[in-house]
């Protein structure tokens, strides 16, 4: 048996032996749906733009229309994207009763589109807009329509405050309800399955350490190495869509 096949079998067995599994997903989950991640060499968004210019709250407020141009372009890719084999395999695992839910850094809602249930979105989502003054939530189309009509600073219908996509930008804190929901999700977790995250963005990068310190196990599927690979029971450096459905099929056969 090849090294990869052994790892695939080991991860399937780990899933079979675990009782409370949570997946932690990052941008690598969605690259096979055509959405670029941040840090893959050559194709990651950070090779093309300066994150602090385009995805920070300060630059958004100082330079709204320039930032919106980039965001609308990224948004179009996200809105068109369909769940890939990896998203679908997670839903299949959940239907088999083997997945409690998903903690995701992604804003693309592809887990929702794949009908996975019980999802915590650490960084919000690209489908809503939020008023920076009163907190009112709108569908993103409200904001996009204003921009398309030439309004350089899209505004709240209630209080005229500046609207922003309801995704967390650099420099913004995560919502406390989100962190609470994530803690609740992992409270009984005995296996954390990390799929497509470089695990460098905090506080998400804390979760693997957190569950290990509670005696739970960690498995990682990520093309590139991560700093925490050595602490995982199984690490597979391959594309999620190519290996994860095979793993789920093996679990199903048992
Ligand atoms: N789809 C999205 O919603 C989206 C897209 C870009 C960035 N983001 C944001 O990116 C931030 C960065 O953190 P991150 O860790 O999620 O992304 P990241 O870009 O830092 O890391 C992605 C990792 O996924 C790996 N990868 C890429 N394609 C893969 C594949 N097919 N199979 C397995 N691994 C693959 C890469 O090697 C990389 O290590 C998050 O804050 C998130 O909000 C989200
Ligand atoms: Zn408002």
Short mmCIF file of C-alpha atoms and ligand atoms in Angstrom, two decimals:
data_model
loop_
_atom_site.label_atom_id
_atom_site.label_comp_id
_atom_site.label_asym_id
_atom_site.label_seq_id
_atom_site.Cartn_x
_atom_site.Cartn_y
_atom_site.Cartn_z
CA UNK A 1 0.00 0.00 0.00
CA UNK A 2 1.34 3.47 -0.87
CA UNK A 3 2.07 6.01 1.86
CA UNK A 4 -0.94 8.04 0.79
CA UNK A 5 -3.28 5.05 0.87
CA UNK A 6 -2.05 4.21 4.37
CA UNK A 7 -2.77 7.75 5.52
CA UNK A 8 -6.21 7.69 3.92
CA UNK A 9 -6.99 4.42 5.71
CA UNK A 10 -5.62 5.76 9.01
CA UNK A 11 -7.79 8.86 8.82
CA UNK A 12 -10.86 6.80 7.93
CA UNK A 13 -10.18 4.60 10.97
CA UNK A 14 -9.70 7.65 13.18
CA UNK A 15 -13.08 8.97 12.04
CA UNK A 16 -14.72 5.59 12.63
CA UNK A 17 -13.28 5.46 16.16
CA UNK A 18 -14.30 9.03 17.05
CA UNK A 19 -17.65 9.99 18.52
CA UNK A 20 -17.78 13.76 18.25
CA UNK A 21 -16.10 15.20 15.18
CA UNK A 22 -15.85 18.86 14.23
CA UNK A 23 -14.35 20.20 11.00
CA UNK A 24 -12.35 23.44 10.93
CA UNK A 25 -12.17 24.75 7.38
CA UNK A 26 -10.19 27.49 5.71
CA UNK A 27 -9.83 29.06 2.30
CA UNK A 28 -8.17 25.87 0.95
CA UNK A 29 -11.58 24.19 1.23
CA UNK A 30 -12.87 26.39 -1.59
CA UNK A 31 -9.95 26.68 -4.03
CA UNK A 32 -11.34 23.69 -5.95
CA UNK A 33 -14.55 25.72 -6.35
CA UNK A 34 -12.52 28.44 -8.06
CA UNK A 35 -12.11 30.84 -5.13
CA UNK A 36 -8.49 31.80 -4.52
CA UNK A 37 -7.13 31.42 -0.99
CA UNK A 38 -4.83 33.95 0.62
CA UNK A 39 -1.54 32.15 1.03
CA UNK A 40 -1.02 29.51 -1.68
CA UNK A 41 2.21 30.47 -3.47
CA UNK A 42 1.50 31.97 -6.91
CA UNK A 43 -2.30 31.74 -6.79
CA UNK A 44 -3.10 33.16 -3.33
CA UNK A 45 -4.73 36.60 -3.23
CA UNK A 46 -1.90 37.97 -1.10
CA UNK A 47 0.47 37.54 -4.04
CA UNK A 48 -1.72 39.97 -5.98
CA UNK A 49 -2.90 42.62 -3.53
CA UNK A 50 -1.78 44.15 -0.26
CA UNK A 51 -4.16 42.80 2.39
CA UNK A 52 -3.82 45.86 4.54
CA UNK A 53 -4.82 48.04 1.62
CA UNK A 54 -7.82 46.00 0.55
CA UNK A 55 -9.18 44.12 3.50
CA UNK A 56 -8.61 46.31 6.53
CA UNK A 57 -11.29 48.33 8.18
CA UNK A 58 -9.20 51.51 8.25
CA UNK A 59 -8.48 51.44 4.54
CA UNK A 60 -12.14 50.64 3.81
CA UNK A 61 -13.23 53.77 5.65
CA UNK A 62 -10.51 55.93 4.13
CA UNK A 63 -10.82 54.63 0.60
CA UNK A 64 -14.27 53.07 0.26
CA UNK A 65 -14.79 53.13 -3.50
CA UNK A 66 -11.33 51.74 -4.35
CA UNK A 67 -11.82 48.94 -1.83
CA UNK A 68 -15.32 48.19 -3.08
CA UNK A 69 -14.04 47.73 -6.61
CA UNK A 70 -11.78 44.89 -5.45
CA UNK A 71 -14.46 43.44 -3.17
CA UNK A 72 -17.11 43.38 -5.88
CA UNK A 73 -14.77 41.52 -8.18
CA UNK A 74 -14.00 38.95 -5.46
CA UNK A 75 -17.71 38.85 -4.60
CA UNK A 76 -18.68 37.94 -8.16
CA UNK A 77 -16.40 34.89 -8.02
CA UNK A 78 -17.84 33.89 -4.65
CA UNK A 79 -21.48 34.28 -5.72
CA UNK A 80 -20.93 32.12 -8.81
CA UNK A 81 -19.05 29.35 -6.98
CA UNK A 82 -20.55 25.92 -6.34
CA UNK A 83 -19.63 23.48 -3.55
CA UNK A 84 -16.90 21.04 -4.56
CA UNK A 85 -16.33 17.35 -3.78
CA UNK A 86 -14.83 18.25 -0.40
CA UNK A 87 -17.89 20.24 0.76
CA UNK A 88 -20.16 17.45 -0.44
CA UNK A 89 -18.12 14.78 1.35
CA UNK A 90 -18.48 16.72 4.63
CA UNK A 91 -22.27 16.77 4.18
CA UNK A 92 -22.19 13.03 3.50
CA UNK A 93 -20.18 12.45 6.68
CA UNK A 94 -22.70 14.51 8.64
CA UNK A 95 -25.63 12.54 7.21
CA UNK A 96 -23.87 9.39 8.43
CA UNK A 97 -23.97 10.88 11.95
CA UNK A 98 -20.20 11.34 12.02
CA UNK A 99 -19.89 15.15 11.97
CA UNK A 100 -21.25 17.54 14.58
CA UNK A 101 -20.64 20.66 12.53
CA UNK A 102 -18.20 23.01 10.85
CA UNK A 103 -16.18 25.95 12.10
CA UNK A 104 -15.18 27.92 9.04
CA UNK A 105 -13.00 30.90 8.24
CA UNK A 106 -14.65 31.13 4.85
CA UNK A 107 -17.11 33.82 3.91
CA UNK A 108 -18.35 32.04 0.78
CA UNK A 109 -21.25 30.05 2.27
CA UNK A 110 -20.28 26.97 0.24
CA UNK A 111 -20.88 24.73 3.27
CA UNK A 112 -24.44 26.11 3.37
CA UNK A 113 -24.83 25.57 -0.36
CA UNK A 114 -23.71 21.95 0.14
CA UNK A 115 -26.43 21.60 2.84
CA UNK A 116 -24.08 20.93 5.73
CA UNK A 117 -25.78 21.86 9.03
CA UNK A 118 -24.48 23.54 12.18
CA UNK A 119 -21.96 25.99 10.77
CA UNK A 120 -20.10 28.69 12.67
CA UNK A 121 -18.68 31.41 10.41
CA UNK A 122 -15.76 33.05 12.22
CA UNK A 123 -15.41 35.81 9.66
CA UNK A 124 -19.02 36.49 8.70
CA UNK A 125 -20.10 36.10 5.10
CA UNK A 126 -20.08 37.80 1.72
CA UNK A 127 -23.84 37.59 1.23
CA UNK A 128 -24.80 40.31 3.68
CA UNK A 129 -23.97 43.97 4.24
CA UNK A 130 -23.90 45.63 7.63
CA UNK A 131 -24.36 49.24 8.70
CA UNK A 132 -21.25 50.39 10.53
CA UNK A 133 -23.32 52.82 12.63
CA UNK A 134 -26.52 51.01 13.69
CA UNK A 135 -25.62 47.39 12.87
CA UNK A 136 -28.61 46.83 10.56
CA UNK A 137 -28.05 43.82 8.29
CA UNK A 138 -29.01 43.93 4.61
CA UNK A 139 -28.69 41.50 1.76
CA UNK A 140 -25.46 42.28 -0.10
CA UNK A 141 -27.53 43.20 -3.18
CA UNK A 142 -28.74 46.34 -1.36
CA UNK A 143 -25.18 47.54 -1.14
CA UNK A 144 -24.13 46.29 -4.58
CA UNK A 145 -27.09 48.06 -6.24
CA UNK A 146 -26.08 51.37 -4.68
CA UNK A 147 -22.49 50.95 -5.85
CA UNK A 148 -23.60 49.96 -9.37
CA UNK A 149 -25.67 53.17 -9.49
CA UNK A 150 -22.47 55.10 -8.84
CA UNK A 151 -22.77 55.75 -5.11
CA UNK A 152 -19.18 55.74 -3.86
CA UNK A 153 -20.13 55.20 -0.19
CA UNK A 154 -23.10 52.83 0.12
CA UNK A 155 -25.33 53.90 2.99
CA UNK A 156 -27.86 52.54 5.49
CA UNK A 157 -31.52 53.15 4.64
CA UNK A 158 -32.26 53.72 8.34
CA UNK A 159 -29.45 55.95 9.59
CA UNK A 160 -27.32 56.78 6.51
CA UNK A 161 -24.29 55.11 8.13
CA UNK A 162 -21.64 53.55 5.87
CA UNK A 163 -22.41 49.97 4.77
CA UNK A 164 -19.73 47.29 4.59
CA UNK A 165 -19.84 43.63 3.61
CA UNK A 166 -20.74 41.62 6.71
CA UNK A 167 -17.35 39.92 6.70
CA UNK A 168 -14.66 40.58 9.29
CA UNK A 169 -11.91 42.84 7.97
CA UNK A 170 -8.38 43.11 9.36
CA UNK A 171 -8.53 45.32 12.41
CA UNK A 172 -12.05 44.23 13.41
CA UNK A 173 -12.75 42.00 16.40
CA UNK A 174 -14.62 38.72 16.03
CA UNK A 175 -18.16 38.69 17.42
CA UNK A 176 -18.32 37.29 20.96
CA UNK A 177 -21.40 35.19 20.04
CA UNK A 178 -19.32 33.54 17.30
CA UNK A 179 -16.53 32.63 19.69
CA UNK A 180 -19.06 31.30 22.17
CA UNK A 181 -20.74 29.17 19.50
CA UNK A 182 -17.33 27.82 18.44
CA UNK A 183 -16.40 26.93 22.04
CA UNK A 184 -19.70 25.17 22.45
CA UNK A 185 -19.19 23.23 19.22
CA UNK A 186 -15.79 21.88 20.30
CA UNK A 187 -16.71 21.33 23.96
CA UNK A 188 -17.18 17.56 23.55
CA UNK A 189 -15.14 17.17 20.38
CA UNK A 190 -12.79 14.16 20.30
CA UNK A 191 -11.50 14.74 16.75
CA UNK A 192 -10.86 18.06 15.01
CA UNK A 193 -10.52 17.74 11.27
CA UNK A 194 -8.64 20.71 9.79
CA UNK A 195 -9.31 21.10 6.08
CA UNK A 196 -7.50 23.70 3.97
CA UNK A 197 -6.23 26.18 6.51
CA UNK A 198 -2.72 27.51 6.92
CA UNK A 199 -3.61 27.89 10.63
CA UNK A 200 -1.85 31.21 10.93
CA UNK A 201 -4.89 33.44 11.46
CA UNK A 202 -5.85 33.91 15.10
CA UNK A 203 -7.98 33.11 17.00
CA UNK A 204 -8.80 30.20 14.71
CA UNK A 205 -5.23 28.91 14.95
CA UNK A 206 -5.80 28.38 18.69
CA UNK A 207 -8.47 25.70 18.21
CA UNK A 208 -6.16 22.80 17.30
CA UNK A 209 -4.03 23.54 20.38
CA UNK A 210 -7.13 23.93 22.49
CA UNK A 211 -8.64 20.56 21.59
CA UNK A 212 -5.29 18.76 21.92
CA UNK A 213 -4.87 20.14 25.44
CA UNK A 214 -8.26 18.62 26.28
CA UNK A 215 -7.09 15.19 25.08
CA UNK A 216 -8.86 15.27 21.71
CA UNK A 217 -7.17 14.31 18.44
CA UNK A 218 -6.23 16.37 15.43
CA UNK A 219 -6.11 15.47 11.73
CA UNK A 220 -5.05 17.84 8.94
CA UNK A 221 -5.61 17.80 5.20
CA UNK A 222 -3.72 20.74 3.66
CA UNK A 223 -1.50 20.99 0.61
CA UNK A 224 1.16 22.94 2.46
CA UNK A 225 2.70 22.12 5.82
CA UNK A 226 1.36 23.89 8.90
CA UNK A 227 3.18 24.75 12.12
CA UNK A 228 1.09 22.23 14.03
CA UNK A 229 1.51 19.22 11.69
CA UNK A 230 3.71 17.41 14.22
CA UNK A 231 0.89 17.44 16.81
CA UNK A 232 -1.61 15.74 14.49
CA UNK A 233 -2.44 12.03 14.41
CA UNK A 234 -2.69 12.10 10.62
CA UNK A 235 -1.48 14.77 8.17
CA UNK A 236 -2.23 14.56 4.46
CA UNK A 237 -0.60 17.07 2.12
CA UNK A 238 -2.97 16.63 -0.81
CA UNK A 239 -6.00 18.35 -2.32
CA UNK A 240 -9.10 17.95 -0.16
CA UNK A 241 -11.34 17.13 -3.14
CA UNK A 242 -9.00 14.35 -4.19
CA UNK A 243 -8.60 12.58 -0.85
CA UNK A 244 -11.44 13.48 1.49
CA UNK A 245 -14.29 11.87 -0.52
CA UNK A 246 -12.25 8.64 -0.60
CA UNK A 247 -11.89 8.80 3.18
CA UNK A 248 -15.63 9.37 3.67
CA UNK A 249 -16.38 6.44 1.33
CA UNK A 250 -14.14 4.19 3.44
CA UNK A 251 -15.95 5.31 6.61
CA UNK A 252 -19.26 4.53 4.94
CA UNK A 253 -18.13 1.02 3.97
CA UNK A 254 -17.60 0.19 7.65
N1 LIG B 1 -13.34 31.09 0.27
C1 LIG B 1 -13.32 32.09 1.15
O1 LIG B 1 -14.32 32.42 1.78
C2 LIG B 1 -12.00 32.77 1.40
C3 LIG B 1 -11.11 32.99 0.35
C4 LIG B 1 -9.91 33.66 0.63
C5 LIG B 1 -9.61 34.04 1.94
N2 LIG B 1 -10.52 33.79 2.94
C6 LIG B 1 -10.12 34.21 4.28
O2 LIG B 1 -8.78 33.72 4.35
C7 LIG B 1 -8.27 33.91 5.64
C8 LIG B 1 -7.01 33.07 5.69
O3 LIG B 1 -6.99 31.90 6.38
P1 LIG B 1 -7.05 30.43 5.76
O4 LIG B 1 -6.21 29.58 6.63
O5 LIG B 1 -8.47 30.11 5.58
O6 LIG B 1 -6.44 30.54 4.29
P2 LIG B 1 -4.94 30.56 3.82
O7 LIG B 1 -4.97 31.12 2.45
O8 LIG B 1 -4.06 31.17 4.81
O9 LIG B 1 -4.54 29.01 3.73
C9 LIG B 1 -5.15 28.14 2.87
C10 LIG B 1 -4.40 26.82 2.93
O10 LIG B 1 -5.11 25.89 2.14
C11 LIG B 1 -4.20 25.11 1.41
N3 LIG B 1 -4.93 24.67 0.22
C12 LIG B 1 -5.28 25.39 -0.87
N4 LIG B 1 -6.03 24.64 -1.71
C13 LIG B 1 -6.16 23.43 -1.12
C14 LIG B 1 -6.82 22.22 -1.49
N5 LIG B 1 -7.51 22.11 -2.62
N6 LIG B 1 -6.76 21.17 -0.63
C15 LIG B 1 -6.03 21.25 0.53
N7 LIG B 1 -5.40 22.37 0.93
C16 LIG B 1 -5.47 23.45 0.11
C17 LIG B 1 -3.01 25.96 1.13
O11 LIG B 1 -1.87 25.16 1.02
C18 LIG B 1 -2.97 26.90 2.36
O12 LIG B 1 -2.07 26.42 3.33
C19 LIG B 1 -9.43 33.65 6.48
O13 LIG B 1 -9.54 34.77 7.29
C20 LIG B 1 -10.66 33.63 5.51
O14 LIG B 1 -11.67 34.45 6.04
C21 LIG B 1 -11.69 33.16 2.69
ZN1 LIG B 2 -27.68 52.22 10.02
#
